[in-house]
């Protein structure tokens, strides 16, 4: 017996229940990733029902906190509802996170929605080089997990102005900037390691993990062969765009021929990202409360919702 309820695309779309679309075509273009084509049809059929479900969860949590505050005789604001979004590199979890943030922020009962990526909690390149794990960026040992857990814990506790480091995909390193998160209604945390637990970090054991603070969790899924194809396509688009920007860590890839660039992208996938997916990311999939299963063109074909 599966622990999940399975919905075909058309079945899931029916659960929208007349929730209005509050985003325009231009909004969707700004939210989508470089290698994706986020259509209005996809947003309406997949993400509006998901936003409705999440809104119901948030409302239920807020109602429970109201009851608790009445019992205790205080007027404290409810702690933020925390949503975790996990999945492989290049599977489109960042677009999912941005789209859900945009949709959820338009509900009256939780207008303040923040988005954080766990990339900011990677160790700086200097430390990765010192530990000889630069080739394992994205693997469990490459994260300052203690700092990440402290950040999530402080936000969940309702502390004001909690700071998180910012990661630059241009320089491929942590920046000197900080993002300030000030008591949001909803916090979305997106990253490779969102659903990992202490057993995934034997080198740095913790009793508490990010997953312990999540109120709802989503895993963005697709066949590994398809994700590799998307990764190579994205690499090639970056080669003609972001890799050419001043200060880009990957500028040397622009000197490769088309065939050499494709071969390099496949090598990076097979030696790093593909291995990380199989060893550390995919095993966390069934810890999620909801799985978005993608097919061609990043289109969600099935939705699995934990019973």
Tab-separated table of C-alpha atoms in Angstrom, residues 7 38 85 121 163 176 196 229 252 254 256 294:
chain	number	residue	atom	x	y	z
A	7	UNK	CA	-3.396	12.291	-8.945
A	38	UNK	CA	6.428	28.114	-17.436
A	85	UNK	CA	11.204	22.270	-1.411
A	121	UNK	CA	24.785	27.898	3.763
A	163	UNK	CA	20.184	36.939	8.721
A	176	UNK	CA	29.586	39.366	1.705
A	196	UNK	CA	17.948	15.346	4.691
A	229	UNK	CA	19.292	16.290	-20.338
A	252	UNK	CA	36.647	29.491	-19.191
A	254	UNK	CA	32.992	29.831	-23.116
A	256	UNK	CA	35.174	25.376	-25.483
A	294	UNK	CA	7.658	15.936	-14.061
